[in-house]
Short mmCIF file of C-alpha atoms in Angstrom, two decimals:
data_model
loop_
_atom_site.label_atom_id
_atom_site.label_comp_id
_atom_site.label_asym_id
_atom_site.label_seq_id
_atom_site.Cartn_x
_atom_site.Cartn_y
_atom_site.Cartn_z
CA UNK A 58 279.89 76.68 15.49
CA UNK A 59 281.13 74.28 17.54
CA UNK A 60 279.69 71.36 20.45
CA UNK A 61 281.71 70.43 23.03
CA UNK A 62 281.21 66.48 23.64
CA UNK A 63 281.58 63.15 25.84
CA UNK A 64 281.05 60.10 24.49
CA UNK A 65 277.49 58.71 25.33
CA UNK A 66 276.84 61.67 27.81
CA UNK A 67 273.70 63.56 26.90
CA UNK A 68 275.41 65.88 24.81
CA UNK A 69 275.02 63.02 22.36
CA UNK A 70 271.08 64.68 21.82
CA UNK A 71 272.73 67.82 20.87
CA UNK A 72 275.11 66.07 18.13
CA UNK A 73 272.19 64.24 16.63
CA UNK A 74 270.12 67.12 16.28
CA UNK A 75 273.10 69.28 14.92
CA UNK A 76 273.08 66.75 12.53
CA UNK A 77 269.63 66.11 11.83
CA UNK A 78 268.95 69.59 10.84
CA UNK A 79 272.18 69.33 8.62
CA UNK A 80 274.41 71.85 9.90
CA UNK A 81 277.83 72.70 9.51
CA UNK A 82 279.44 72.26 13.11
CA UNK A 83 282.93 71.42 14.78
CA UNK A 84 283.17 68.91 17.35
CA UNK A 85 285.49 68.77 20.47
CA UNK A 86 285.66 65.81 22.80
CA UNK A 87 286.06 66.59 26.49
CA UNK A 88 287.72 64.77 29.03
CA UNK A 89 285.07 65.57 31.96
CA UNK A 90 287.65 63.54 34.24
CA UNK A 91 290.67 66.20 33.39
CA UNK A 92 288.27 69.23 32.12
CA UNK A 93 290.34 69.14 28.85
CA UNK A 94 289.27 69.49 25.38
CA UNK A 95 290.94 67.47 23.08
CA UNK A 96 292.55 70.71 21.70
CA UNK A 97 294.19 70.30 24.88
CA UNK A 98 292.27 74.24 26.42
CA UNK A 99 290.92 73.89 29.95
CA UNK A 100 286.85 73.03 29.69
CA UNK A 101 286.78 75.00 32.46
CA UNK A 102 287.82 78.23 30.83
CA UNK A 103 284.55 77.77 28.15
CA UNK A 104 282.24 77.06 31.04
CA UNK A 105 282.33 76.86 34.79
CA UNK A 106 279.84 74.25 34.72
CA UNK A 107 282.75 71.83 33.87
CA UNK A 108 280.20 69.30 31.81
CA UNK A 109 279.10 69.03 28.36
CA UNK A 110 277.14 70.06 26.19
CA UNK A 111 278.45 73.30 25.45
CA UNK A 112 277.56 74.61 22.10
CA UNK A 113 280.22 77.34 21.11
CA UNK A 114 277.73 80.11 18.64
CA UNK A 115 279.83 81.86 15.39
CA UNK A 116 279.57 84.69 17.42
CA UNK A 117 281.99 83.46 20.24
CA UNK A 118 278.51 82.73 22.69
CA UNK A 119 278.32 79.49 24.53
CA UNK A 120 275.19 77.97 25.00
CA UNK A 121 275.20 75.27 27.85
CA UNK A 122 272.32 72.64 28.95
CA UNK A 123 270.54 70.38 26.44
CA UNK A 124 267.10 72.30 27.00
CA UNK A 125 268.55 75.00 25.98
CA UNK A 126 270.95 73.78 22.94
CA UNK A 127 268.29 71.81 22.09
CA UNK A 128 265.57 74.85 21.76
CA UNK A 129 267.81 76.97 20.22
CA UNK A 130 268.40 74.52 17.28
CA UNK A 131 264.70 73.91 17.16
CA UNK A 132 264.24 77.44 16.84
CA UNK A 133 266.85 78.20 13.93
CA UNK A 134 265.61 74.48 12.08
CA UNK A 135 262.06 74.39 12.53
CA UNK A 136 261.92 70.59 10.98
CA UNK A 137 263.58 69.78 14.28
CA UNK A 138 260.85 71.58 16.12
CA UNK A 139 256.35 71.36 16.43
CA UNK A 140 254.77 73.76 14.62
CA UNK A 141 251.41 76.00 16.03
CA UNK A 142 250.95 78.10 18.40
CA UNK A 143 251.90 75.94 21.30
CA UNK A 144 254.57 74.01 19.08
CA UNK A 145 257.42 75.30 21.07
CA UNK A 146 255.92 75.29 24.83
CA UNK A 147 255.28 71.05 23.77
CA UNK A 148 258.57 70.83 22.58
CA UNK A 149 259.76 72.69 25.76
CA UNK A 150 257.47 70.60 27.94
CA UNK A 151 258.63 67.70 26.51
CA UNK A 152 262.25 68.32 26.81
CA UNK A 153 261.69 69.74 30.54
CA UNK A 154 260.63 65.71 31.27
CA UNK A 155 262.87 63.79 29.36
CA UNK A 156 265.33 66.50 31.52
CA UNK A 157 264.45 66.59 34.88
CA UNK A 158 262.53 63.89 35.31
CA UNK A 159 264.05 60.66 33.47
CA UNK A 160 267.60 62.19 33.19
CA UNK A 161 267.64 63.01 36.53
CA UNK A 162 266.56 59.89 37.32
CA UNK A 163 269.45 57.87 35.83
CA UNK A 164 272.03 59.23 38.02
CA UNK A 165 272.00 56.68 40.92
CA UNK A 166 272.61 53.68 37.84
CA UNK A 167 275.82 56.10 36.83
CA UNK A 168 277.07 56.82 40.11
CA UNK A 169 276.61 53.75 41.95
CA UNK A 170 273.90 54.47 44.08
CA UNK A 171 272.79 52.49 47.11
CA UNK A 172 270.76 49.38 46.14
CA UNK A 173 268.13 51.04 47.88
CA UNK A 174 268.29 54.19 45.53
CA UNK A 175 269.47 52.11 42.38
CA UNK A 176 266.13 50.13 42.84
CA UNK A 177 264.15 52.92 43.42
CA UNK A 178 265.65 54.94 40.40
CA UNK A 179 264.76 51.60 37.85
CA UNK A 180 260.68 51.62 39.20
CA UNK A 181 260.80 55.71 38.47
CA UNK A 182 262.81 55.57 35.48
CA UNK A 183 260.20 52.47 34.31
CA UNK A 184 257.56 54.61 35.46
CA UNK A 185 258.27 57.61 33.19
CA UNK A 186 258.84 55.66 30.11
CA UNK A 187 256.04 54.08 30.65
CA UNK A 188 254.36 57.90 30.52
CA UNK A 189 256.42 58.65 27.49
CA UNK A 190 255.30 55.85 25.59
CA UNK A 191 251.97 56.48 26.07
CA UNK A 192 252.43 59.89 24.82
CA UNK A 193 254.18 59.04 21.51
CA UNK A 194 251.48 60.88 18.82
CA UNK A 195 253.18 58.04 15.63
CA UNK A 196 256.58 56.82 15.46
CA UNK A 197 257.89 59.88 17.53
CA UNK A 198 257.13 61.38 19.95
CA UNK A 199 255.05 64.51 18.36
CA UNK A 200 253.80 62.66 14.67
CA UNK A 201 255.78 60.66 12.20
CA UNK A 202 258.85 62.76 12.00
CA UNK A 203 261.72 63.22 14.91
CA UNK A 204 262.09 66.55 16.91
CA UNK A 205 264.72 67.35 19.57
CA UNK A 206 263.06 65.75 21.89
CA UNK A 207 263.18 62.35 20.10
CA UNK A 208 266.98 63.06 19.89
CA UNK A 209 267.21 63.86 24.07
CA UNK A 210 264.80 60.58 24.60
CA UNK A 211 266.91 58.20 22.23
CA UNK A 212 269.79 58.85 24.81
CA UNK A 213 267.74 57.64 27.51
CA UNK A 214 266.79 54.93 25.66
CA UNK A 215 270.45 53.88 25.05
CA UNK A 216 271.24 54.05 28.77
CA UNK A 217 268.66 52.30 29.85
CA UNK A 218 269.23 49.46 27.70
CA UNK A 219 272.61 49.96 29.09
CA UNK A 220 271.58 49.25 32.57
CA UNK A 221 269.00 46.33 31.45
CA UNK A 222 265.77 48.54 32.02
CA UNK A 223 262.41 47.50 31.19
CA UNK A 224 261.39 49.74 28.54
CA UNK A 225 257.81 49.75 26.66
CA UNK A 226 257.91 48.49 23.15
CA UNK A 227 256.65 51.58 21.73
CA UNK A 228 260.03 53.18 22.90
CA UNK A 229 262.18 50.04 21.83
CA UNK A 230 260.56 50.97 18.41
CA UNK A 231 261.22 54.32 18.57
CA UNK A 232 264.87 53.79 20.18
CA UNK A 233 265.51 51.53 16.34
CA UNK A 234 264.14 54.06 14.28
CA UNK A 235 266.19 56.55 15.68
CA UNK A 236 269.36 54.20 15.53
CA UNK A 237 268.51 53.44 11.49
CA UNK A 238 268.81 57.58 11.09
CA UNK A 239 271.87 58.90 8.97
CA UNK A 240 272.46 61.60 11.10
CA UNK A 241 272.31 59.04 14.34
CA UNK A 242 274.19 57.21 12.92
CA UNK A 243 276.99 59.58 11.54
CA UNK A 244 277.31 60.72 15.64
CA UNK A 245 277.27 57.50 16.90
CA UNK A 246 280.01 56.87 14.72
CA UNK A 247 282.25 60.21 15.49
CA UNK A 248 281.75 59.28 19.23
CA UNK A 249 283.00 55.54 18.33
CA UNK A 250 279.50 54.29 19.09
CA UNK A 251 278.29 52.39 16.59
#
């Protein structure tokens, strides 16, 4: 198996889970600028998308978007997942919102947005942490132990306290604990990170 990375993109969330549930993976840095791997093969021939993550399967399948990745290895390592019978639709809800709704929202701070649509990015972005950390159920955000949703918020977390964003103290815990992790802190550390 093998993910396809950037450094600090969101494909960060798939190398913390990968390690997190302790699996045996390959990693290969993209250039998103050139659409090279560091192997030197065009991105593009792996996926037409042309961005990461891209989680190559032993069986030669890629799997592309962090929902996806992200379900798939909460599916095959269920300590990365919620258990009961709506364990995965949570999990999937969850990861739908950190996706769509605060990822999303983060572009206009990456791409240089108008001031006009970088403020109005920081008051949504604030907004849906705020929602987040009201919805943390112990030091995570589904109990006292980290799903794949934890790993796809702690991202967030890092880029907004890249961009100076007010973010609830719940989540500035939550951001720590994840950062004192061995598995966070063996990828943040492969992606010179740390």
């Amino acid at each position: 198996m093998k993910l396809y990375y950037c450094p600090f993109a969101c494909s960060l969330a798939d190398h913390i889970a990968l390690e997190e549930a302790g699996i045996d993976f390959e990693r290969e840095r993209v250039d998103l600028k050139l659409k090279v791997t560091a192997s030197g093969r065009s991105y593009n021939e792996l996926t037409s998308k042309g961005y990461v993550p891209a989680l190559q399967l032993d069986n030669g399948e890629i799997i592309t978007e962090n929902v996806a990745i992200l379900d798939w290895i909460a599916s095959h390592y269920p300590k990365l997942g919620i258990r009961g019978e709506l364990g995965r639709t949570r999990l999937l809800e969850a990861l739908a919102y950190i996706s769509t709704e605060l990822h999303r929202s983060l572009r206009p701070l990456w791409h240089s947005g108008s001031d006009q649509e970088m403020a109005e990015a920081r008051t949504a972005i604030e907004t849906r942490l705020e929602f987040l950390s009201n919805s943390l159920a112990g030091d995570y955000l589904f109990g006292e132990h980290p799903t794949v949703a934890d790993c796809y918020l702690f991202v967030m977390l890092l880029w907004a306290e890249r961009f100076g964003l007010e973010v609830p103290k719940p989540l500035v815990g939550l951001r720590e604990r994840m950062r004192t992790r061995p598995a966070v802190k063996v990828a943040l550390a492969v992606e010179g990170l740390s």
